[in-house]
Coordinates of C-alpha atoms in Angstrom, one line a residue:
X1 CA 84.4 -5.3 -97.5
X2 CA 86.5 -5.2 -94.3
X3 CA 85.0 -3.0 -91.8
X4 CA 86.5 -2.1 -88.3
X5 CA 84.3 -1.2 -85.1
X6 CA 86.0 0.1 -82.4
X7 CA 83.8 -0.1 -79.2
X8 CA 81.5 -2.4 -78.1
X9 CA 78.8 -1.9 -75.6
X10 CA 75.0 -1.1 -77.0
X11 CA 76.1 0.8 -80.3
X12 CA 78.7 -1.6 -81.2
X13 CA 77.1 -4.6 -80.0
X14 CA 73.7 -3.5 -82.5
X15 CA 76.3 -2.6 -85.3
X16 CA 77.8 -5.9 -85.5
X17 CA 74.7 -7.7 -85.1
X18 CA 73.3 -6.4 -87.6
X19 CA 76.4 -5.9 -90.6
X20 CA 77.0 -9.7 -90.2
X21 CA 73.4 -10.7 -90.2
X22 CA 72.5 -8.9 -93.2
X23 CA 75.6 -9.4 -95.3
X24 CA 77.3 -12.8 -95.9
X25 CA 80.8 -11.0 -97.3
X26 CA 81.7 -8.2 -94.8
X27 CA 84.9 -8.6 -92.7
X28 CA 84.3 -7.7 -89.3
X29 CA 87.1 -6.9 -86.7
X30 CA 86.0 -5.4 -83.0
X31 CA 88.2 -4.1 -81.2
X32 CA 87.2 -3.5 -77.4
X33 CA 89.4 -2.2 -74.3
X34 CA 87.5 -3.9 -71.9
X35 CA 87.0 -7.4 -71.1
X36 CA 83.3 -7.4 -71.8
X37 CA 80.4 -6.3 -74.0
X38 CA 77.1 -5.3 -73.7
X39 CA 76.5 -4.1 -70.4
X40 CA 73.4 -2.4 -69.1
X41 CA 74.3 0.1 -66.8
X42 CA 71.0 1.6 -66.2
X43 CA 70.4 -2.0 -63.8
X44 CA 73.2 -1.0 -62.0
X45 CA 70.7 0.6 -59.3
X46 CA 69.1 -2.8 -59.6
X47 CA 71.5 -4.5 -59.0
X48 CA 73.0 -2.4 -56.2
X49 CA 69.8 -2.8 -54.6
X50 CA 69.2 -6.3 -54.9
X51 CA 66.3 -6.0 -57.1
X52 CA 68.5 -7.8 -59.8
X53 CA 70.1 -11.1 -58.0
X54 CA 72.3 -12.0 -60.9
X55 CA 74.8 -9.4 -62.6
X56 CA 75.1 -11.7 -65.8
X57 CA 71.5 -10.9 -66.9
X58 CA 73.0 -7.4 -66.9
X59 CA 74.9 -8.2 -70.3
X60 CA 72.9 -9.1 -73.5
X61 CA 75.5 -10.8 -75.8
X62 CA 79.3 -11.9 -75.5
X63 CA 82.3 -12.0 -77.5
X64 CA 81.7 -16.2 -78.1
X65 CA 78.2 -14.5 -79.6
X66 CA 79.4 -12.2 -81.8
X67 CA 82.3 -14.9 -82.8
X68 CA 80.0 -17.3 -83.8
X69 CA 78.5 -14.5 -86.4
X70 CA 81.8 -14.7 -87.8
X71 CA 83.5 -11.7 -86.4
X72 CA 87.0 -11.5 -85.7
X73 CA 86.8 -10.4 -81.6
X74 CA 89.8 -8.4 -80.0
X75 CA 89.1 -7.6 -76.5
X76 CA 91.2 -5.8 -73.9
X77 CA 92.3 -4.1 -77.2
X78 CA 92.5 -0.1 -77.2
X79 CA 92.8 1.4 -80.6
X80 CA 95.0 4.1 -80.2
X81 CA 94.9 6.4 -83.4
X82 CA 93.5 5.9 -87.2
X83 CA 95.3 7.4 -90.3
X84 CA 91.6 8.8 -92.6
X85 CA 93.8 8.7 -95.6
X86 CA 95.8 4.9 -95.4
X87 CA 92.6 3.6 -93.6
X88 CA 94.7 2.0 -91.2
X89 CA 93.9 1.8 -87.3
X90 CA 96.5 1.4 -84.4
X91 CA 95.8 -1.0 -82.0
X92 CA 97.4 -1.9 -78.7
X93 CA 97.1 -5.8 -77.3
X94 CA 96.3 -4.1 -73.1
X95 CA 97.1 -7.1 -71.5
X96 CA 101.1 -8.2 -73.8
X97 CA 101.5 -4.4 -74.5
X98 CA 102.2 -5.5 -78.3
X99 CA 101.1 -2.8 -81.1
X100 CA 99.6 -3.8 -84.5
X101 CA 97.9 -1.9 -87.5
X102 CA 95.1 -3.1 -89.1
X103 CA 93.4 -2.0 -92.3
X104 CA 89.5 -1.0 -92.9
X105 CA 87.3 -0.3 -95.6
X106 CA 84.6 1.3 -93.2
X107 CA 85.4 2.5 -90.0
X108 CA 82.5 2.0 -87.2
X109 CA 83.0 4.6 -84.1
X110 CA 81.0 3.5 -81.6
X111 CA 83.7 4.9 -78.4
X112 CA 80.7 5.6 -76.0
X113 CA 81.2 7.8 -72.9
X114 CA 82.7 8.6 -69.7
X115 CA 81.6 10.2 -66.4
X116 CA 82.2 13.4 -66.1
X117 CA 84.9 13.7 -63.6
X118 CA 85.1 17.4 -62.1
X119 CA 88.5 18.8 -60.4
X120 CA 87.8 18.0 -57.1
X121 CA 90.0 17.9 -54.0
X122 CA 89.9 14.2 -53.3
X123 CA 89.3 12.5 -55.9
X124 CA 91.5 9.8 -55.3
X125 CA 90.0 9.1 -51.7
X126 CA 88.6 5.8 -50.8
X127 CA 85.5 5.2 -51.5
X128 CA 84.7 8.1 -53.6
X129 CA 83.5 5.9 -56.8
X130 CA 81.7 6.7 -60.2
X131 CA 78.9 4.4 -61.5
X132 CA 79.3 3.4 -64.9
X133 CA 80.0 0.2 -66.6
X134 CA 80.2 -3.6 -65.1
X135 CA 83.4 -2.9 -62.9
X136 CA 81.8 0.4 -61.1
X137 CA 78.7 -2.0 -60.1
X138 CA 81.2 -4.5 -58.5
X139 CA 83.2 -2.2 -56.8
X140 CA 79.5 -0.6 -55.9
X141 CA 78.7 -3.6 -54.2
X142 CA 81.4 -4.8 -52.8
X143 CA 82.3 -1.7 -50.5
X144 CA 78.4 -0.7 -49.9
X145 CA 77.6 -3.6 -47.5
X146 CA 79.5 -2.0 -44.1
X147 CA 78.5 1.3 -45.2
X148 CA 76.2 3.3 -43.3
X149 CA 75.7 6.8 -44.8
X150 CA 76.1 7.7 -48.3
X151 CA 76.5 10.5 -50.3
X152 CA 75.4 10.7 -54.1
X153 CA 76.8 13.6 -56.1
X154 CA 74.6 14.3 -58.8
X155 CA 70.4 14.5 -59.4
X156 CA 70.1 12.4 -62.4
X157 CA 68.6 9.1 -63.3
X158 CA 71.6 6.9 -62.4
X159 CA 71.8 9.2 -58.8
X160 CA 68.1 9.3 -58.3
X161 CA 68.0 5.6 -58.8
X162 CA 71.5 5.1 -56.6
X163 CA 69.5 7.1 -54.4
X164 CA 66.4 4.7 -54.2
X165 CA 69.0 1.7 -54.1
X166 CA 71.0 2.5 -50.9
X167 CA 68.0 4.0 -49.0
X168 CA 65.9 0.6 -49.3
X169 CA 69.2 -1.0 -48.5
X170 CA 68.8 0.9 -44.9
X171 CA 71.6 3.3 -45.5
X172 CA 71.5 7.1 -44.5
X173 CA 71.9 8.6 -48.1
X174 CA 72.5 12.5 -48.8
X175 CA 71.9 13.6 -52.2
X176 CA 73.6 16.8 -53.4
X177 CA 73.2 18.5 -57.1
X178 CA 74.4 21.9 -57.9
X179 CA 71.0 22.8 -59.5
X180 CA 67.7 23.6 -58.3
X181 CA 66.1 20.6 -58.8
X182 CA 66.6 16.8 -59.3
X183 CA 66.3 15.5 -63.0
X184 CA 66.0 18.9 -64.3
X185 CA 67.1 17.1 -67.6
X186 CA 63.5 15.9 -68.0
X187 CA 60.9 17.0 -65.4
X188 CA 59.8 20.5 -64.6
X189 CA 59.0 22.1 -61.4
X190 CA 55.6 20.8 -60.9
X191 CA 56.6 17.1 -61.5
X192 CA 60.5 17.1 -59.3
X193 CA 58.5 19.3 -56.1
X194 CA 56.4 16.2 -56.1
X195 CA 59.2 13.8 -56.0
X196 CA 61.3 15.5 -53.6
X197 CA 58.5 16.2 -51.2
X198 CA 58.4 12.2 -51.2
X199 CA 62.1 11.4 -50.9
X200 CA 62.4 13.6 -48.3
X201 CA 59.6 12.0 -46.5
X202 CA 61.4 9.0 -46.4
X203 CA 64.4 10.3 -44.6
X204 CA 66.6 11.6 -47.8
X205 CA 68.8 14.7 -47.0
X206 CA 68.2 16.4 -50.6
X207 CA 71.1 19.1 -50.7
X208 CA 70.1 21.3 -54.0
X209 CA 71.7 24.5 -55.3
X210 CA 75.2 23.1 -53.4
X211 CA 78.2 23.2 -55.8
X212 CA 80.6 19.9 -54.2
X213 CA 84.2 21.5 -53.5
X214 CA 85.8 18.2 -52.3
X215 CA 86.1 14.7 -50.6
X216 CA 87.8 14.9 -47.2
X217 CA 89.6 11.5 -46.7
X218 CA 90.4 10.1 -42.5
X219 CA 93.7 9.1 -41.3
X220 CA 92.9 5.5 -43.1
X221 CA 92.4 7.1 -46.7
X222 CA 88.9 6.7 -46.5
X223 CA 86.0 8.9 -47.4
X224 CA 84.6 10.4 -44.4
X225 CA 82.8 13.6 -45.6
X226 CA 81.9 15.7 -48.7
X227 CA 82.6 19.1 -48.4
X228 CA 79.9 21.7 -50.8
X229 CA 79.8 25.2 -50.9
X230 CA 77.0 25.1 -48.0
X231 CA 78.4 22.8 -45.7
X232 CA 80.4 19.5 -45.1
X233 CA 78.3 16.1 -45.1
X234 CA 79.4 12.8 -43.3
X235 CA 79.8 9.8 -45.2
X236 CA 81.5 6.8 -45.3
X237 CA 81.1 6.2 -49.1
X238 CA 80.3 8.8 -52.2
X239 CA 78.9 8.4 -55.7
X240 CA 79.9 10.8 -58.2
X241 CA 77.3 10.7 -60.7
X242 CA 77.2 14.4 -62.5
X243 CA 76.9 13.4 -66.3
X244 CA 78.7 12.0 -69.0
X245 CA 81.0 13.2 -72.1
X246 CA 81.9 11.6 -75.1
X247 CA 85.3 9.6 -75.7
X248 CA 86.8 11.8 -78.2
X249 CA 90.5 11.2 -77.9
X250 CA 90.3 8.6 -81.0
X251 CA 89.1 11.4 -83.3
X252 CA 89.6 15.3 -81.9
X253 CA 90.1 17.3 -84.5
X254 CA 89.2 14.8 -87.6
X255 CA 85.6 14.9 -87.9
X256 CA 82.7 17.5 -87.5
X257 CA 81.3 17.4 -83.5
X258 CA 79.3 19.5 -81.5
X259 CA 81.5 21.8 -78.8
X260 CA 81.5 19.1 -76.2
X261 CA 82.8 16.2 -79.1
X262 CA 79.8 14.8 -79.8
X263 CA 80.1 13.7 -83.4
X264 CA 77.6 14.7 -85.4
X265 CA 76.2 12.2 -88.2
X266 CA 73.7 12.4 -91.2
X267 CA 70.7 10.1 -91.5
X268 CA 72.3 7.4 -92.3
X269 CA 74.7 7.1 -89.4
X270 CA 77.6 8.9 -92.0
X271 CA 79.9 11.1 -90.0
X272 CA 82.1 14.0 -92.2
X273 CA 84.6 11.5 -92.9
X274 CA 82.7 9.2 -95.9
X275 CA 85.0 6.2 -94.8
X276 CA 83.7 6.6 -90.7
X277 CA 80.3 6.0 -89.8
X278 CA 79.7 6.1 -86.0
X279 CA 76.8 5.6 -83.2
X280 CA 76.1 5.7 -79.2
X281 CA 77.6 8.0 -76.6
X282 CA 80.0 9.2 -78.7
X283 CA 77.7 10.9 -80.9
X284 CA 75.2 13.8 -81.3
X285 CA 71.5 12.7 -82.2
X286 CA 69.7 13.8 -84.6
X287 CA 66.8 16.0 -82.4
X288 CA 63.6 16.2 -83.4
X289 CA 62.2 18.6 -81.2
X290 CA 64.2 21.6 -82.8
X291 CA 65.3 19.7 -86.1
X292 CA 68.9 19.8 -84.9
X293 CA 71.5 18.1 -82.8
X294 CA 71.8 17.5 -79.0
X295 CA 74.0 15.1 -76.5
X296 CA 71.8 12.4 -75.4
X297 CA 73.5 9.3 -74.4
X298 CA 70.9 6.9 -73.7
X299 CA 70.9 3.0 -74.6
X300 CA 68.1 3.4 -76.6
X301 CA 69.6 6.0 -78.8
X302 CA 72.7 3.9 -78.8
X303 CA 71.1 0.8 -80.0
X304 CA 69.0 2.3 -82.8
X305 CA 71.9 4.0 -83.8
X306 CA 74.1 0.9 -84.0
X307 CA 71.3 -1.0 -85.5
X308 CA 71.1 1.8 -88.5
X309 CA 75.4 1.7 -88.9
X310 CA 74.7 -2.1 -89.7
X311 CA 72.2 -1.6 -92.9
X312 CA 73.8 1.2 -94.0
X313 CA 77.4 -0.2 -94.0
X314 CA 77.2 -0.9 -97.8
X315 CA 75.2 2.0 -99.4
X316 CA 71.9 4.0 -97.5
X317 CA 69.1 2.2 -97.2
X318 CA 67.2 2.9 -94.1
X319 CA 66.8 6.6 -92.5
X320 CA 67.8 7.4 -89.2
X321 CA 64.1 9.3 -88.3
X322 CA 65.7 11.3 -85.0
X323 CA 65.0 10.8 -81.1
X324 CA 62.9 12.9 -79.0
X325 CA 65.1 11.2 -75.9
X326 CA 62.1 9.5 -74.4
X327 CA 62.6 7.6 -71.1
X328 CA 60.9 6.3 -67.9
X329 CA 62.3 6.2 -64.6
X330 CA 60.4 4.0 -61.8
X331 CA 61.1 5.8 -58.0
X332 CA 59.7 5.0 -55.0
X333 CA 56.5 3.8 -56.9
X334 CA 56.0 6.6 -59.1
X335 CA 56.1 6.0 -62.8
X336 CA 58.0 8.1 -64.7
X337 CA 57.8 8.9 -68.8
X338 CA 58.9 12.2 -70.3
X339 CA 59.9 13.2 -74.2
X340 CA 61.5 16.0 -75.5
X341 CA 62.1 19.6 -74.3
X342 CA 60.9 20.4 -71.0
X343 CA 60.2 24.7 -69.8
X344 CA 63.4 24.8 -68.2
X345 CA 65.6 23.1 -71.4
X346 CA 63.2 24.4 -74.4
X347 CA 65.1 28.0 -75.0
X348 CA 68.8 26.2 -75.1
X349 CA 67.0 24.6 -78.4
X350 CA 66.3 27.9 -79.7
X351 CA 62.9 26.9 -79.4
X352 CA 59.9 29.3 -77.9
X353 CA 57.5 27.4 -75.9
X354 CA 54.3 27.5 -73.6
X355 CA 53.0 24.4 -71.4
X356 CA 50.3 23.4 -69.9
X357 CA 50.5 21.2 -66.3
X358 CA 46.7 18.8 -65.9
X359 CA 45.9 16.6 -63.4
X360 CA 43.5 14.2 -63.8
X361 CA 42.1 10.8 -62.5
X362 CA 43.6 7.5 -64.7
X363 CA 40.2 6.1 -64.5
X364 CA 36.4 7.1 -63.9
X365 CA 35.8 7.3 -59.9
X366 CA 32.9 5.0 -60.1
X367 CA 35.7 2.5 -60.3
X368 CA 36.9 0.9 -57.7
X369 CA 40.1 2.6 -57.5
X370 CA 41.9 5.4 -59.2
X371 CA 45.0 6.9 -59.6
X372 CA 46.0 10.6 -60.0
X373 CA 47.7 11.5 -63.0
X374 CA 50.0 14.3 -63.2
X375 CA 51.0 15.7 -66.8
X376 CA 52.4 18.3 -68.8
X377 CA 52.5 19.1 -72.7
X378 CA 55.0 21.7 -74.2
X379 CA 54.1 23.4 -77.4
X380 CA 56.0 25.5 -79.9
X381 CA 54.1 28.6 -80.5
X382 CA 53.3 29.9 -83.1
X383 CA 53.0 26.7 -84.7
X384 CA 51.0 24.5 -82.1
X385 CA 53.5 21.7 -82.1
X386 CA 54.0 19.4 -79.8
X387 CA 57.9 19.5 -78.6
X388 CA 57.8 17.4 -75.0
X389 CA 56.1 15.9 -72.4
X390 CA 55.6 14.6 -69.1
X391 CA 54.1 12.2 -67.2
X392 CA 53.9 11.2 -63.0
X393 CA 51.6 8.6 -61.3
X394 CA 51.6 5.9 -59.1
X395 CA 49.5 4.3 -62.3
X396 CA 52.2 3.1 -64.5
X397 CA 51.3 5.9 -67.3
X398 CA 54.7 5.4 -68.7
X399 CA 53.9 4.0 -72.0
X400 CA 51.8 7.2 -72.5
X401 CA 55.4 8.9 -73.1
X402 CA 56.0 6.7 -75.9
X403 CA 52.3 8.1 -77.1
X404 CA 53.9 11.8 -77.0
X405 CA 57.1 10.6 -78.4
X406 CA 55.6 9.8 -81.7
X407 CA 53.5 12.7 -81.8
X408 CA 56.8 14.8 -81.9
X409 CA 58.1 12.7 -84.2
X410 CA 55.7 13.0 -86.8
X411 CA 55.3 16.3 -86.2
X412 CA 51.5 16.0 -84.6
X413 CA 49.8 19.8 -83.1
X414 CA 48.0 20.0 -79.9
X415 CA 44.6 19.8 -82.1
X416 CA 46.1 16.7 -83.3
X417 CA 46.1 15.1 -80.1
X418 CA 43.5 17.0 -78.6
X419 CA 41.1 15.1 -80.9
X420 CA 43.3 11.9 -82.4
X421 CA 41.5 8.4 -81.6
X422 CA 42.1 6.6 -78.8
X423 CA 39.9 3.3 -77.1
X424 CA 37.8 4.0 -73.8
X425 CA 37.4 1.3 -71.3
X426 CA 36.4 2.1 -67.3
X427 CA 39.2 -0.2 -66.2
X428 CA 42.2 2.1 -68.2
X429 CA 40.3 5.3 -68.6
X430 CA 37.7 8.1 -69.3
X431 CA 36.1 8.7 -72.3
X432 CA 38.2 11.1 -73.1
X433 CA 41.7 9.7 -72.9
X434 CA 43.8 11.7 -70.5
X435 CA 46.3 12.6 -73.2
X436 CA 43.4 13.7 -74.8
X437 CA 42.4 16.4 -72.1
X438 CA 45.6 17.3 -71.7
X439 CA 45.9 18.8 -75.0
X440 CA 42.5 20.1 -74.8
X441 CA 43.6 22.2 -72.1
X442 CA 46.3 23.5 -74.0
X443 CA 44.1 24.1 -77.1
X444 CA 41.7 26.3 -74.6
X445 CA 44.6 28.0 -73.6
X446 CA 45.5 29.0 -77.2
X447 CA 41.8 29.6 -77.3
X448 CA 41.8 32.3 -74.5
X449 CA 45.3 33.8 -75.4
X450 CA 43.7 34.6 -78.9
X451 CA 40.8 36.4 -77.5
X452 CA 43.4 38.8 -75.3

């Protein structure tokens, strides 16, 4: 079997891994516009703030790896169209300019994403720069060390992180998002009022509910403020940072995706096209929250993905079981863990919802120390199910989200959780776990909406 896999960061990387570990007479030709693989961009904050003093432990495998697995390695190579019915792909050498065709059996998609690029005035102004793979970090760091005041477009994890970067790096940093709050992806109110109260504590200008109109350049070219639809903001560098879209110029119009491109795949990593599977950025995950699809692109997703396009090259043999899009953010010193649908995102799921928002104490306060914890459980009603969560503490609670994440997975209730098994031990926690009070609170709640 000859297969093709065009892309190669986490989803490719896993997919190649994987087909030529498991099978010792599958073909395997990767074909890669840039000139590396593998690169973490979630330690790009790291690295921008000097928490991560070597960018090569940024990158997890090579092309000389994946060579020595027997794969036939093209990079610098952009495939620029693929015929479904000759199984053929297109392929253009970037650096000679030469064009070839090459033939597949399988076809892996794994095209990732891009930054989401509004049309802004000044765009092309110095110093106005995205923050996405290993060439965004470098040019990160090499024009941040004379900078004095910076402005990041965008309230996500890579901008809140950005954020953290520059502002232990000593810089002035303004933070603009057109919404209401920061991370509004994962956290509700109760959890971001927390975290904002802190960043601006420490000096942040947080600009929220601020729509950016433009970058306004200085006689030299260079960024020198950020214009919004509130006001103009001084800065000698910007980070634009407002989301990411799917590469779908390889395939528009040939397979079935989601509005925004996002090809959607079965549970074995199949797309509409028998011949093409595909994984990563470039895809929809299968979302277990509402049993349905959503955009997602995290590395973890991407991985898995790519991991399940490897053992499922030949025939199906291992299920993709969905993603609740679990993550953890560290900020300032608060631990961060959330999973699935949050108040503000549950209705775009067509899901109906209540919540319930406990605080509690990580351990009992006989202890020497103790920690509050604050939390948050979303339930489907009706049925009682658990659809998200989310967790805040200067404890590192994170792992609890992982916890939640399985509980949506299989499908677990509040009473479920309310009552499920876990350990006691003073130095981690109550008698009651906390995860278990905080579904006991919801389970009272159902308790006292009943009587009503």
């Amino acid at each position: 079997m000859k297969v093709a896999v065009i892309g190669c960061t986490h989803a490719g990387t896993a997919a190649v891994k994987t087909i030529l570990s498991e099978n010792d007479d599958v073909q395997v030709s990767v074909f890669e516009r840039n000139d590396n693989i593998s690169f973490l961009s979630c330690g790009i904050a790291l690295y921008v703030g000097d928490v991560v003093k070597d960018v090569n432990g940024l990158f997890y495998s090579d092309p000389s790896e994946l060579e020595s697995l027997g794969a036939d390695v093209h990079m610098k190579h952009n495939v620029l169209s693929y015929d479904e019915k000759a199984k053929t792909i297109q392929v253009e050498n970037l650096e000679t300019g030469e064009q070839f065709e090459e033939s597949y059996d399988k076809l892996v998609l794994a095209t990732g994403s891009w930054p989401i690029i509004p049309p802004l005035d000044g765009l092309d102004t110095n110093n106005v720069l995205l923050c996405k793979n290993f060439n965004h970090a470098q040019k990160i760091i090499e024009e941040k060390t004379d900078k004095k005041r910076v402005v990041v477009v965008g309230g996500g994890y890579i901008g809140i992180e950005l954020v953290e970067a520059f502002a232990q790096d000593g810089k002035e940093v303004v933070l603009i998002d057109g919404l209401d709050r920061v991370l509004n992806k994962y956290l509700d109110q109760e959890m971001t009022d927390i975290l904002e109260d802190d960043m601006r504590d420490r000096g942040i200008d947080i600009r929220l509910n601020e729509m950016v109109k433009g970058f306004v350049p200085d006689e030299n070219g260079n960024v020198k403020a950020v214009e919004t639809s509130e006001g103009s903001y001084d800065c000698d560098m910007a980070i634009l940072c407002v989301g990411f879209k799917p590469n779908t110029e390889l395939y528009d119009g040939k397979l079935e995706t989601m509005p925004n491109g996002a090809i959607i795949v079965d549970d074995y990593m199949h797309t509409s096209d028998e011949n093409v599977l595909a994984c990563g950025d470039s895809c929809a995950v299968n979302y277990n929250p509402n049993n349905g699809h959503a955009y997602i692109p995290l590395a973890t997703n991407a991985v898995r993905m790519g991991t399940l396009v490897g053992k499922n090259i030949k025939e199906d043999t291992v299920k993709y079981r969905g993603t609740q899009s679990t993550s953890g953010l560290h900020l300032f010193g608060w631990n961060i863990g959330s999973t699935g649908v949050n108040d503000a995102s549950a209705a775009n799921f067509g899901l109906e919802t209540r919540s319930v928002y406990f605080e509690d104490n990580h351990r009992p306060e006989f202890m020497p120390t103790y920690e509050k914890l604050h939390m948050k459980l979303v339930y489907e009603v009706g049925t009682n199910r658990i659809v998200g969560g989310q967790l805040l503490s200067k404890y590192d609670i994170t792992q609890s989200a992982n916890t939640l994440s399985l509980a949506i997975q299989n499908q677990m209730t509040i009473e479920d959780l309310a009552y499920v098994d876990f350990f006691f031990q003073p130095h981690f926690d109550r008698p009651w776990n906390y995860l278990n009070l905080l579904a006991q609170q919801a389970v009272a709640q159902e308790e006292e909406l009943a009587k009503k």
